Coordinates of C-alpha atoms in Angstrom, one line a residue:
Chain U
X18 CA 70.7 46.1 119.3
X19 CA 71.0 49.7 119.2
X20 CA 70.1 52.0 116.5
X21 CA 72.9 53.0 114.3
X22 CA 74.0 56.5 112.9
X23 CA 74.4 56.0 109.2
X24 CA 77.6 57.6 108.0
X25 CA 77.7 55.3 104.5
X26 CA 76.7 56.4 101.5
X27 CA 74.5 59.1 102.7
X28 CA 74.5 60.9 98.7
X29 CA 72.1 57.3 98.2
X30 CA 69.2 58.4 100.3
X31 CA 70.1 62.3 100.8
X32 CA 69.6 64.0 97.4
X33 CA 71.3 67.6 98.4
X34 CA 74.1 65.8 98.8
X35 CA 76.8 64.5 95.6
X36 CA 78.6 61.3 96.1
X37 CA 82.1 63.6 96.8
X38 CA 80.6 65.7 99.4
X39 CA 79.0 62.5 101.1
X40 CA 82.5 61.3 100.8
X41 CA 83.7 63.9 102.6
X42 CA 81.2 64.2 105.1
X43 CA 81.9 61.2 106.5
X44 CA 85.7 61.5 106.2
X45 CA 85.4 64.4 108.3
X46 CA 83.4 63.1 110.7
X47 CA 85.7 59.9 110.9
X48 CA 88.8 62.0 111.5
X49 CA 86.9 64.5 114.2
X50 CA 85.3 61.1 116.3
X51 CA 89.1 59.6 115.9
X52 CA 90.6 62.4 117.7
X53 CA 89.0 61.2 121.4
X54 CA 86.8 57.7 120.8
X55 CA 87.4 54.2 119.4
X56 CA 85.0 53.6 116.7
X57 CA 82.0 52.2 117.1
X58 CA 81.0 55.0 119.9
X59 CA 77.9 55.3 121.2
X60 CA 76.5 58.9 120.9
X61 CA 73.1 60.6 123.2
X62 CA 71.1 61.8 120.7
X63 CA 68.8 64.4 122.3
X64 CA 65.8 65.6 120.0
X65 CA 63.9 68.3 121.0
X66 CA 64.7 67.3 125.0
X67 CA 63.7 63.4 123.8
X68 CA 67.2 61.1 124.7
X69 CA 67.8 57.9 123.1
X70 CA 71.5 55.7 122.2
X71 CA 72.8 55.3 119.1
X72 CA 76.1 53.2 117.8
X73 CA 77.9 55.3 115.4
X74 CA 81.2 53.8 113.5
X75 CA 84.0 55.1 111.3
X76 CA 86.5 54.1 109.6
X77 CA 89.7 54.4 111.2
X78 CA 91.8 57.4 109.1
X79 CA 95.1 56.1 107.7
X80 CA 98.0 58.7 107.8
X81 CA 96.9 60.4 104.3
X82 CA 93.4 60.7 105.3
X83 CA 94.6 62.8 108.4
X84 CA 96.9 64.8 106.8
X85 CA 94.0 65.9 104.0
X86 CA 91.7 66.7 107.0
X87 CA 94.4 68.8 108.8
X88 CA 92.5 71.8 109.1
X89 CA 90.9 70.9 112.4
X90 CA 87.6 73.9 111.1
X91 CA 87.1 72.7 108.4
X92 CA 87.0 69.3 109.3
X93 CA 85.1 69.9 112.2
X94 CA 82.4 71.7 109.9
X95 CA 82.2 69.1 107.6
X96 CA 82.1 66.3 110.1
X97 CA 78.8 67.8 112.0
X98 CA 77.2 67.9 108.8
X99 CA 77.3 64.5 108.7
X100 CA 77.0 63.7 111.9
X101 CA 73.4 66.1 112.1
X102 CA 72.2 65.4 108.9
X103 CA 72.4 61.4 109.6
X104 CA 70.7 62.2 113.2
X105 CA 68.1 64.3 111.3
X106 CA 67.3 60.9 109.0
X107 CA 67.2 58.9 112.5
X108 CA 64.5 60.8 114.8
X109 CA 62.7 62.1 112.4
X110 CA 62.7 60.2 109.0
X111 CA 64.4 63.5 107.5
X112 CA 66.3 63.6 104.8
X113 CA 68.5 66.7 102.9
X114 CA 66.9 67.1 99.6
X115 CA 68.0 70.4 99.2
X116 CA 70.7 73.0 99.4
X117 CA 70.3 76.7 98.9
X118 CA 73.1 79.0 98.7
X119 CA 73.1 82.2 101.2
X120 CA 76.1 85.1 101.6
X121 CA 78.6 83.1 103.7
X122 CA 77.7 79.6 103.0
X123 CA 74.9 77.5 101.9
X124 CA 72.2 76.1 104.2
X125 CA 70.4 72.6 103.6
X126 CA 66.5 72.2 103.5
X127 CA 65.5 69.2 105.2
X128 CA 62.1 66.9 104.2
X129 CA 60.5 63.8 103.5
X130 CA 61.8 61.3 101.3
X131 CA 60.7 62.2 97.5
X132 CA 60.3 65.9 98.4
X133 CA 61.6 68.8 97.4
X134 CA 59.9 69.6 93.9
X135 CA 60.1 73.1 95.8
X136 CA 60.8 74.1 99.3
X137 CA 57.2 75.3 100.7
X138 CA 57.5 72.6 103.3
X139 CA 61.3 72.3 104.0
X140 CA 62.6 72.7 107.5
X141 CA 65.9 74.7 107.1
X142 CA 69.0 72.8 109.1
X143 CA 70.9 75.0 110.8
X144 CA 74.2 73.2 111.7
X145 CA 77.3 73.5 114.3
X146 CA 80.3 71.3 115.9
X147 CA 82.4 71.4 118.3
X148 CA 85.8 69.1 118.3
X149 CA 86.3 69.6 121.7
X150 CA 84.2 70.3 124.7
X151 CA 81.5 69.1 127.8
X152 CA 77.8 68.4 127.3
X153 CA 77.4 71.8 128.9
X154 CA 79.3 73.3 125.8
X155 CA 76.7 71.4 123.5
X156 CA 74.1 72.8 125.1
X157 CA 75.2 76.3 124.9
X158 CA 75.8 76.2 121.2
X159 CA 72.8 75.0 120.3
X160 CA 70.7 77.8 122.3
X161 CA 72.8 79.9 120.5
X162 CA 71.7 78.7 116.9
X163 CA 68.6 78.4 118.1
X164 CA 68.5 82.2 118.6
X165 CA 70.7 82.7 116.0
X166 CA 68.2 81.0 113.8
X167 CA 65.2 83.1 115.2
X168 CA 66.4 86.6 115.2
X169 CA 67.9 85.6 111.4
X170 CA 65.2 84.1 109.5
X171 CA 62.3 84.3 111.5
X172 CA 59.5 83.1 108.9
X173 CA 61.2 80.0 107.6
X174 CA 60.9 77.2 110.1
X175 CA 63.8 75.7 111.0
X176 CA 66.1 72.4 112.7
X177 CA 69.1 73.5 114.4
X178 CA 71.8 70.5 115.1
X179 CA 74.5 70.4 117.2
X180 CA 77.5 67.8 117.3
X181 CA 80.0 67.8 120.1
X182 CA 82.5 65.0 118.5
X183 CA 84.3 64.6 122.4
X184 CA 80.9 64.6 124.5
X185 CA 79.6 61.8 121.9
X186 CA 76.6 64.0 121.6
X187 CA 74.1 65.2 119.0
X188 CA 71.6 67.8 120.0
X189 CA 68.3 69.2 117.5
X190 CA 66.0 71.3 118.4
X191 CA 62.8 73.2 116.3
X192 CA 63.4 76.5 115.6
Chain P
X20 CA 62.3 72.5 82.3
X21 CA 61.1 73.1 85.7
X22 CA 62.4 74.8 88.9
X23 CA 63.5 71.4 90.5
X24 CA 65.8 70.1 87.5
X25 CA 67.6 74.1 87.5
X26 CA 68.2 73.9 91.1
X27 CA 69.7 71.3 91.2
X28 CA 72.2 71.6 88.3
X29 CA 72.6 74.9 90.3
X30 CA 73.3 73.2 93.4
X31 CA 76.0 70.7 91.4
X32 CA 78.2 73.6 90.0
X33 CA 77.8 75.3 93.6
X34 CA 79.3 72.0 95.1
X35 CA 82.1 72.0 92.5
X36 CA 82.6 75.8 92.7
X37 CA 83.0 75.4 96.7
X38 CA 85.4 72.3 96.4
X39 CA 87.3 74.2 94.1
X40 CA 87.5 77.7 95.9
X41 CA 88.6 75.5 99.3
X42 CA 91.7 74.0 96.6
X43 CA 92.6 77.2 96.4
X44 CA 91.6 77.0 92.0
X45 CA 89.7 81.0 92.4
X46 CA 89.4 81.5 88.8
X47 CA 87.6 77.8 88.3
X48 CA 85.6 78.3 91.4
X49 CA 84.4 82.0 90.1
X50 CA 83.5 80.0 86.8
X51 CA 81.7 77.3 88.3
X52 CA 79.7 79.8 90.8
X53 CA 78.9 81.8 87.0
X54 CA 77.5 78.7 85.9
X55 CA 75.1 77.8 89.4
X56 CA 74.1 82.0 89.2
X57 CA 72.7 81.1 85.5
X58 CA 70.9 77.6 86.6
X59 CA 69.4 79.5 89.4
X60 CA 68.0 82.3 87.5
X61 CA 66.4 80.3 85.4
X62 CA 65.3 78.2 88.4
X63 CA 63.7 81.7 90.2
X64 CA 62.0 82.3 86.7
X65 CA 60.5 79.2 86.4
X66 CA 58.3 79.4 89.7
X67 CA 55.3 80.7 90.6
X68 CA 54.1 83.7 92.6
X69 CA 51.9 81.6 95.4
X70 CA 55.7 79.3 96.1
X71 CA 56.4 82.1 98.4
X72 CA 59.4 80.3 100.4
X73 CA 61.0 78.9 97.4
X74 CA 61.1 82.2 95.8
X75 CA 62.4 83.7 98.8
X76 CA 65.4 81.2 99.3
X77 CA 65.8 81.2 95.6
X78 CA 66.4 84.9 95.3
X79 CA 68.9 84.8 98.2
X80 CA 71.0 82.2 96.4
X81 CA 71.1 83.6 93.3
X82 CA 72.2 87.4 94.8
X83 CA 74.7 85.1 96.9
X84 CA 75.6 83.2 93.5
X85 CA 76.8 86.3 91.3
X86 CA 78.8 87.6 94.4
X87 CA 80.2 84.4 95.0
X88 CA 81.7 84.3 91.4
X89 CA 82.5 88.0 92.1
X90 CA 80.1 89.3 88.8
X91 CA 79.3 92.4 91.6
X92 CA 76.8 94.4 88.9
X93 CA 75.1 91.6 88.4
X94 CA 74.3 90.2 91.9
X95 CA 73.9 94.3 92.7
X96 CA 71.2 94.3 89.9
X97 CA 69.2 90.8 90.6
X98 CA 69.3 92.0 94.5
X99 CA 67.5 95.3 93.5
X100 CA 65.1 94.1 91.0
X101 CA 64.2 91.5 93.2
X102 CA 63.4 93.9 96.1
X103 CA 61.6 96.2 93.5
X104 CA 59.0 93.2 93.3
X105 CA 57.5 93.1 96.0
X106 CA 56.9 89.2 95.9
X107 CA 59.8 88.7 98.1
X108 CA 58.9 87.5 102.0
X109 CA 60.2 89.2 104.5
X110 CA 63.4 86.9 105.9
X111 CA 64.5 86.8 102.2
X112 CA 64.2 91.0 102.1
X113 CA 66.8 91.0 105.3
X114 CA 69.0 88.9 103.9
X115 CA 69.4 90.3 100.4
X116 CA 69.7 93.8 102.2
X117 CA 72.4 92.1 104.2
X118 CA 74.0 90.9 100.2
X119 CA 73.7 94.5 99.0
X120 CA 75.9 95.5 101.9
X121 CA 78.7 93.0 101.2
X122 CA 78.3 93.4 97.5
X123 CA 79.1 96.9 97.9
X124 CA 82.0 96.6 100.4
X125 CA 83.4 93.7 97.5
X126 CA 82.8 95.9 94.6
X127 CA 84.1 99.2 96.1
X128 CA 87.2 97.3 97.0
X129 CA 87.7 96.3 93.3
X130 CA 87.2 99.4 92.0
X131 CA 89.6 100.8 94.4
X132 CA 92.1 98.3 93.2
X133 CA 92.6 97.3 96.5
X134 CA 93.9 93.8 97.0
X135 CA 93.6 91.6 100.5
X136 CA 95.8 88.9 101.8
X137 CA 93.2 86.2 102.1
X138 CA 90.5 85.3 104.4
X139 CA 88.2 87.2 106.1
X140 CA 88.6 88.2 109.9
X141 CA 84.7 88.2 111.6
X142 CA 84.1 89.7 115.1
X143 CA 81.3 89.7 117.1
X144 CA 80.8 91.1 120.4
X145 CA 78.2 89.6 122.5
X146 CA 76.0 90.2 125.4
X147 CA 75.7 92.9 128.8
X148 CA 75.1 96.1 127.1
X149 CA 75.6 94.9 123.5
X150 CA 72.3 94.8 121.5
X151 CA 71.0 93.3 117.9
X152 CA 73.1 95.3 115.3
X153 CA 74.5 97.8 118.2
X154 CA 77.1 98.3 121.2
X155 CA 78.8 100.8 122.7
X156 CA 81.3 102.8 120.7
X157 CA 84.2 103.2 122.9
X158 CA 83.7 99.0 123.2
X159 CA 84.0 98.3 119.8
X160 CA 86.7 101.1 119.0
X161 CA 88.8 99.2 121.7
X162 CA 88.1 95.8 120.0
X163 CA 88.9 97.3 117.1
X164 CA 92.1 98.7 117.9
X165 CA 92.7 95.5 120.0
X166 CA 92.6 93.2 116.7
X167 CA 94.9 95.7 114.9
X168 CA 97.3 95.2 117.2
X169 CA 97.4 91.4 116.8
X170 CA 97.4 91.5 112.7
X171 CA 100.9 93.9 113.7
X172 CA 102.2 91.9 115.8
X173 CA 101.1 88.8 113.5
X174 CA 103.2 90.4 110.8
X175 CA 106.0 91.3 112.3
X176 CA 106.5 88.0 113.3
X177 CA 105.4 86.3 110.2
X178 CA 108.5 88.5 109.1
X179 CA 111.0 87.7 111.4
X180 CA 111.6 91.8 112.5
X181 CA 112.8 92.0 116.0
X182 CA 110.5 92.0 119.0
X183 CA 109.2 95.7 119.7
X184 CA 109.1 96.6 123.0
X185 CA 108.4 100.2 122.6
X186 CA 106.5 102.3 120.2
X187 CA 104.0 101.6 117.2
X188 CA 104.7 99.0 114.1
X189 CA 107.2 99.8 112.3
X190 CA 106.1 103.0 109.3
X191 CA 107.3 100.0 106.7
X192 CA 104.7 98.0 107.7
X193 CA 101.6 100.6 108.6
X194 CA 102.4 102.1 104.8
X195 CA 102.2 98.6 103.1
X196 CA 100.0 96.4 105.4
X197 CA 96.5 98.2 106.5
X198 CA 93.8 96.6 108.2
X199 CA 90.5 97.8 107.0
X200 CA 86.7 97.5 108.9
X201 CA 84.0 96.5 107.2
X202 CA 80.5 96.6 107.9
X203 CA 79.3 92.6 108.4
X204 CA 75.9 91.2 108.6
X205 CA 74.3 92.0 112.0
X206 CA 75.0 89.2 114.4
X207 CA 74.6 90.6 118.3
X208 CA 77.5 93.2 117.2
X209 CA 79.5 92.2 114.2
X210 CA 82.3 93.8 112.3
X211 CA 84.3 92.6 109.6
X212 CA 88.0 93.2 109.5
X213 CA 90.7 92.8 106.2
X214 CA 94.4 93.1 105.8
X215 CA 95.2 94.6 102.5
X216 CA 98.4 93.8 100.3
X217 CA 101.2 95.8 99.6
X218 CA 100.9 97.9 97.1
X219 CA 104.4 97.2 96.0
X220 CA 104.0 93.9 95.1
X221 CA 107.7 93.6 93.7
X222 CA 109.0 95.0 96.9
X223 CA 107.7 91.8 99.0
X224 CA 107.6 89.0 96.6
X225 CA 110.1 87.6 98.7
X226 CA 107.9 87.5 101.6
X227 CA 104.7 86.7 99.7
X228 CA 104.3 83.5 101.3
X229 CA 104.3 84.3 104.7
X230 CA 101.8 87.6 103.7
X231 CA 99.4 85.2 102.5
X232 CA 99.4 83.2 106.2
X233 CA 98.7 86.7 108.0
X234 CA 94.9 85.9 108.7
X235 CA 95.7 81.9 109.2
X236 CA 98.4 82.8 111.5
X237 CA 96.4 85.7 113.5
X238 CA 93.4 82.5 113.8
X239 CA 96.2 80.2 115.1
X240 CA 97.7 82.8 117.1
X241 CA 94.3 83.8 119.3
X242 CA 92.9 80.4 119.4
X243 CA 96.4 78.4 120.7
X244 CA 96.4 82.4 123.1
X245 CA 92.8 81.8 124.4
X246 CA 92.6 77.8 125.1
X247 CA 96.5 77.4 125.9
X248 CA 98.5 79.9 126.3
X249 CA 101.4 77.6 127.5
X250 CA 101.6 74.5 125.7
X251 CA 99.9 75.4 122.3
X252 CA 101.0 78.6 121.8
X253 CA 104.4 77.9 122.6
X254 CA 103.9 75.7 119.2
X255 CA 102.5 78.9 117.3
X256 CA 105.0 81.4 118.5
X257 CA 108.4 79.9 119.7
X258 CA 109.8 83.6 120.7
X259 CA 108.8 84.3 124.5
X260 CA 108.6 88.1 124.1
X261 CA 105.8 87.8 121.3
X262 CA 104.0 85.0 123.1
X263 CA 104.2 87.7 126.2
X264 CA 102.5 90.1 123.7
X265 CA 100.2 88.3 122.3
X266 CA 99.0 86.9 125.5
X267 CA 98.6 90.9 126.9
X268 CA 96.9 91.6 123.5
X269 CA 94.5 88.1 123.5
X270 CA 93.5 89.8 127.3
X271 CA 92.7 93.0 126.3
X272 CA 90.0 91.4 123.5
X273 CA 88.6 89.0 126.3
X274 CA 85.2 90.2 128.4
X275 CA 85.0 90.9 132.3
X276 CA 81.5 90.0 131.7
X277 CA 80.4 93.8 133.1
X278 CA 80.4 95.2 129.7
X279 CA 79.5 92.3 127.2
X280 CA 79.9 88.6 127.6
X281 CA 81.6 87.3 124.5
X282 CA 83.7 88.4 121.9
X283 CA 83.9 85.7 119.3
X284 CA 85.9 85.8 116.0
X285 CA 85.5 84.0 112.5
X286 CA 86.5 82.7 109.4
X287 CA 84.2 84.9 107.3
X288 CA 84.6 81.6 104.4
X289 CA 83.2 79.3 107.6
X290 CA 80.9 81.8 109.8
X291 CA 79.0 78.4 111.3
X292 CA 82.5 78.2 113.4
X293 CA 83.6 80.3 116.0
X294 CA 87.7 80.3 115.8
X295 CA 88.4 81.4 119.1
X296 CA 85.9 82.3 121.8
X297 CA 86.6 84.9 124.3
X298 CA 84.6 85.1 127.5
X299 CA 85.1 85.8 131.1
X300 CA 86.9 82.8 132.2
X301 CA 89.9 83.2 129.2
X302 CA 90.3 87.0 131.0
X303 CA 91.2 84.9 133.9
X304 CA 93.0 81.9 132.4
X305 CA 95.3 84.5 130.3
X306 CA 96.2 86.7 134.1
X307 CA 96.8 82.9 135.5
X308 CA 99.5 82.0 131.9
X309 CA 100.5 86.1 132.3
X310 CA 101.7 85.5 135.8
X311 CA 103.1 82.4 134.7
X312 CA 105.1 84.0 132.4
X313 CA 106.7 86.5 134.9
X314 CA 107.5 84.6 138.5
X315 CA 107.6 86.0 141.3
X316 CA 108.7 84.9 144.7
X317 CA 106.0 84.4 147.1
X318 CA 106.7 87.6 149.7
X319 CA 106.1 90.0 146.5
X320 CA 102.6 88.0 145.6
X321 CA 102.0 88.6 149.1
X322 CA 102.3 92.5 148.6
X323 CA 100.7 93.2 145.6
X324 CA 97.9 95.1 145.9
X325 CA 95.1 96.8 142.6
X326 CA 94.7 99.9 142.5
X327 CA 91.7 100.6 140.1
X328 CA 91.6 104.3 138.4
X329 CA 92.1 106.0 135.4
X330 CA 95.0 105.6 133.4
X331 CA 96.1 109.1 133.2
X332 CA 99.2 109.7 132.3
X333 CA 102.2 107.3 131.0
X334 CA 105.9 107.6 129.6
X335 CA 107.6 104.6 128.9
X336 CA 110.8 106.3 128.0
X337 CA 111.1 107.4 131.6
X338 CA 109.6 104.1 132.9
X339 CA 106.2 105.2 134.7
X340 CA 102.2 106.0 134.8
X341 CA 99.7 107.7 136.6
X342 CA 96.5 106.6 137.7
X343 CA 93.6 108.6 139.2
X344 CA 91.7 107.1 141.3
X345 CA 88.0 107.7 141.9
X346 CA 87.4 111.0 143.8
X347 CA 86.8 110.7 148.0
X348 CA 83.3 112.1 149.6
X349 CA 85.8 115.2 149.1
X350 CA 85.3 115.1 145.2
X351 CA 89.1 114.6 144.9
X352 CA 90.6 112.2 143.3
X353 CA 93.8 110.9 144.5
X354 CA 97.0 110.4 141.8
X355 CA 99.0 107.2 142.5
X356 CA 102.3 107.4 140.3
X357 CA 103.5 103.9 139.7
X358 CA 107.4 103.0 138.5
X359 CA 109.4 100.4 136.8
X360 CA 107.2 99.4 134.2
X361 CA 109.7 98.5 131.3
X362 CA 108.0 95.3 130.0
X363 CA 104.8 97.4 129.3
X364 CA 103.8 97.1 125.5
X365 CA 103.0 100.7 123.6
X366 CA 100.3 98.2 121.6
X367 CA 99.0 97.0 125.0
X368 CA 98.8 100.1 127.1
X369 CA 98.2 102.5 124.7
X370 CA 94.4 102.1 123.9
X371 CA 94.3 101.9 128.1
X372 CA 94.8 105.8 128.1
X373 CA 92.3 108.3 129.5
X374 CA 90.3 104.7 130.5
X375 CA 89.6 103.3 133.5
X376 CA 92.5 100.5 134.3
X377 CA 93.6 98.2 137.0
X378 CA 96.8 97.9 137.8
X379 CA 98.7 95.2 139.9
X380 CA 101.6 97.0 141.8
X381 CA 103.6 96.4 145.2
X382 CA 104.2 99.1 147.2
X383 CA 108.1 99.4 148.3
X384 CA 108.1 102.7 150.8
X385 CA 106.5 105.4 149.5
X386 CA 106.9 104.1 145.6
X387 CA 104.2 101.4 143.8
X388 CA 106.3 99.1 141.4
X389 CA 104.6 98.4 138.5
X390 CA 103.0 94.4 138.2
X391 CA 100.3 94.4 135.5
X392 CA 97.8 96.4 134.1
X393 CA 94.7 95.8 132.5
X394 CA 91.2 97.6 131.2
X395 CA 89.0 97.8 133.7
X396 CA 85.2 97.3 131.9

């Protein structure tokens, strides 16, 4: 059997995270897999250069779900913060507990389960997709968060995820 | 109550405010973000000096907070009197330096009572010579230029006018729409670019629709230009002539890889995302589409040779340009006048001036007929 990506009800064990957003985490996600795979997929998830299999299934989106997840960015942005923050929970027993807000977004803070009565020992996810594109493509947008990541904030350690919805992959890495 | 229960009634409104502002309801959003600034005020005073990270992270989001719901004093004030403490770390310093910058830019706007179409235009320039925070000027004044010349052409055809094949946009449109650069956080070299509104609102209300798709359309418009210039961007832009322009203009943004190695542009509202991505390979993809666009039988393919110099002189009008090309062991360099070059673009060539070019051109006799041209990095 192989290990599953959870999509469902992610608000339940992720506490950054209301039951809407969840919602529309996985939406997202379901719309940008739709786009090239039959759900269930299996997905490489690489973590820090460790490879392993895992099944990840959607719901198929009906005609008004596609149409509210028309804007292929924003869907795509919402979709690999699922997709990471689910991986995150699978390699490394992670979970979002919180979310800070910054100048052109908001970035999550990743720890143990029951965490987060401040942020001392939060990892900081750093998060990208890509609807389309090779492994190769994967790879080069995560050495480019990485960086990103390092030249930004370069006292608060930090995870940076990457989803590539048509290579089935999911790429973290330490910061 | 205690910094964890603030936070995260801060981090509820924040949700809302952001599900709201991506409905397109501003003035609940604004209202919402007023209402996580407050929780997370309280939340930063609440904590205690030796939480070093959380005070760090919690300053930043409540700076980002007030801007966010567009209160500029106040974000302005919490940024400085959090600085003046010296309690702040260091990665929270850069980033509320990198606030201040953007509060400023926001504010001054305001006061100015200047008014944007929406969304937020983000270009970074990556790579080669291009440093932290720096790159050559006469790169970025080219980009620059280059991306005014798509928002133009954007409007124009957001606006139906006719396809202009000679000269600058219309004085209409330069007096009502202007682009404006701002300053945006460092990335490798980032700049920030705006289209403001007519000032004659009553004057366009007719067209105030289509105004408000200028930065969605110029996204649309590069990204279908950069991954398929045929088939998508046939979608985007039914008329051939402005898909020829825009496919000249999308070139001109793109890399040779000699100079810098990316140029990458943004939805400031989604930064994570790179809209369109510009590198080497899309300089050569857009010659392969331009060629495309313009046939030509296989005996003048054969013929056509580069000639790489600097674009000296140019009249359309009369249908011809000059390049100089780089001087012999002599010290001279030679002047190679090149004809028939009525489908050149002012917007295209005109930045090209005075800079070093190559130009595709078959030589008939004693006269070079005009192919292509291009910046040479």
């Amino acid at each position: 059997m192989p290990v599953k990506l959870n999509l469902d009800d992610l608000h339940q064990r992720h506490r950054a995270l209301t039951e809407p957003l969840a919602g529309a985490y996985r939406e997202a996600a379901a719309v940008c897999m739709n786009r090239h795979h039959d759900s269930p997929a299996e997905m490489t998830v690489i973590d820090n250069g460790t490879r392993r299999s895992a099944e990840l299934s959607w719901p198929v989106p009906d005609a008004r779900m596609l149409a509210a997840w028309a804007n292929e960015i924003d869907t795509t942005e919402f979709g690999a913060y699922g997709c990471v923050i689910s991986a995150v929970e699978l390699t490394r027993g992670l979970f979002a507990i919180r979310r800070a807000e910054t100048g052109t977004g908001a970035d999550y803070y990743v720890g143990r389960q029951g965490s987060g009565d401040d942020l001392e020992d939060c990892l900081r996810l750093e998060v990208s997709g890509l609807s389309s594109g090779p492994v190769g493509e994967v790879n080069r947008r995560l050495v480019e968060k990485v960086s990103q990541s390092l030249r930004g904030n370069s006292s608060l350690p930090a995870l940076a995820g990457v989803v590539g919805f048509s290579a089935k992959m999911i790429m973290i890495q330490d910061v | 109550m205690s910094w964890s229960a603030h936070h995260a009634l801060s981090e509820g409104f924040a949700i809302d405010a952001e599900s709201a502002r991506r409905q397109g309801l501003g003035d609940l959003s604004e209202e919402l973000y007023k209402k996580a600034a407050n929780e997370e005020s309280l939340a930063l005073d609440a904590l205690t000096d030796d939480k070093q990270r959380t005070l760090g992270i919690t300053a930043v989001s409540v700076v980002a907070l007030w801007y966010k719901a567009r209160e500029f004093v106040l974000a302005e004030r919490s940024a400085h009197r959090y600085l003046a403490t010296g309690r702040i770390p260091l990665f929270a310093e850069f980033q509320l330096r990198d606030l201040l910058s953007s509060i400023w830019a926001a504010s001054a706007a305001e006061k100015a009572g200047v008014r944007f179409v929406p969304g937020d235009i983000l270009v970074s320039v990556q790579g080669g010579d291009v440093i932290h925070g720096g790159a050559p000027l006469e790169l970025i004044l080219q980009k620059v230029e280059g991306i005014q010349s798509v928002l133009y052409r954007t409007v124009e055809m957001l606006l139906s006018r006719p396809f202009r094949s000679k000269g600058g946009p219309p004085s209409d449109l330069q007096s009502m729409f202007r682009p404006w650069l701002f300053q945006a956080p460092a990335g490798s070299y980032q700049f920030a670019v705006r289209m403001q509104e007519p000032v004659q609102q009553s004057f366009w209300q007719e067209h105030k629709p289509k105004i408000n798709t200028v930065t969605s359309t110029f996204f649309e418009v590069l990204k279908a230009a950069a991954t398929s210039a045929d088939e998508d961007l046939q979608s985007v832009v039914p008329d051939r002539e402005y898909r020829g322009a825009f496919v000249n203009l999308t070139r001109n943004l793109a890399p040779s890889g000699k100079t810098f190695d990316r140029l990458e542009i943004r939805d400031a509202s989604t930064p994570s995302q790179a809209r369109v991505s510009l590198v080497a390979d899309t300089r050569q993809r857009l010659n392969a589409a331009l060629r495309r666009m313009t046939p030509r039988d296989r005996e003048d393919l054969d013929k056509q040779e580069k000639i790489i110099g600097t674009l000296r002189a140019l009249h359309l009008d009369k249908d011809w340009l000059e390049i100089t090309t780089a001087e012999n062991q002599q010290g001279v360099g030679s002047n190679v006048h090149v004809s028939e070059i009525s489908e050149v673009l002012d917007d295209v060539v005109g930045p090209m001036v005075n800079k070093l070019v190559v130009v595709t051109a078959v030589r008939r006799g004693t006269r070079y007929l005009y192919r292509d041209i291009e910046p040479q990095e």
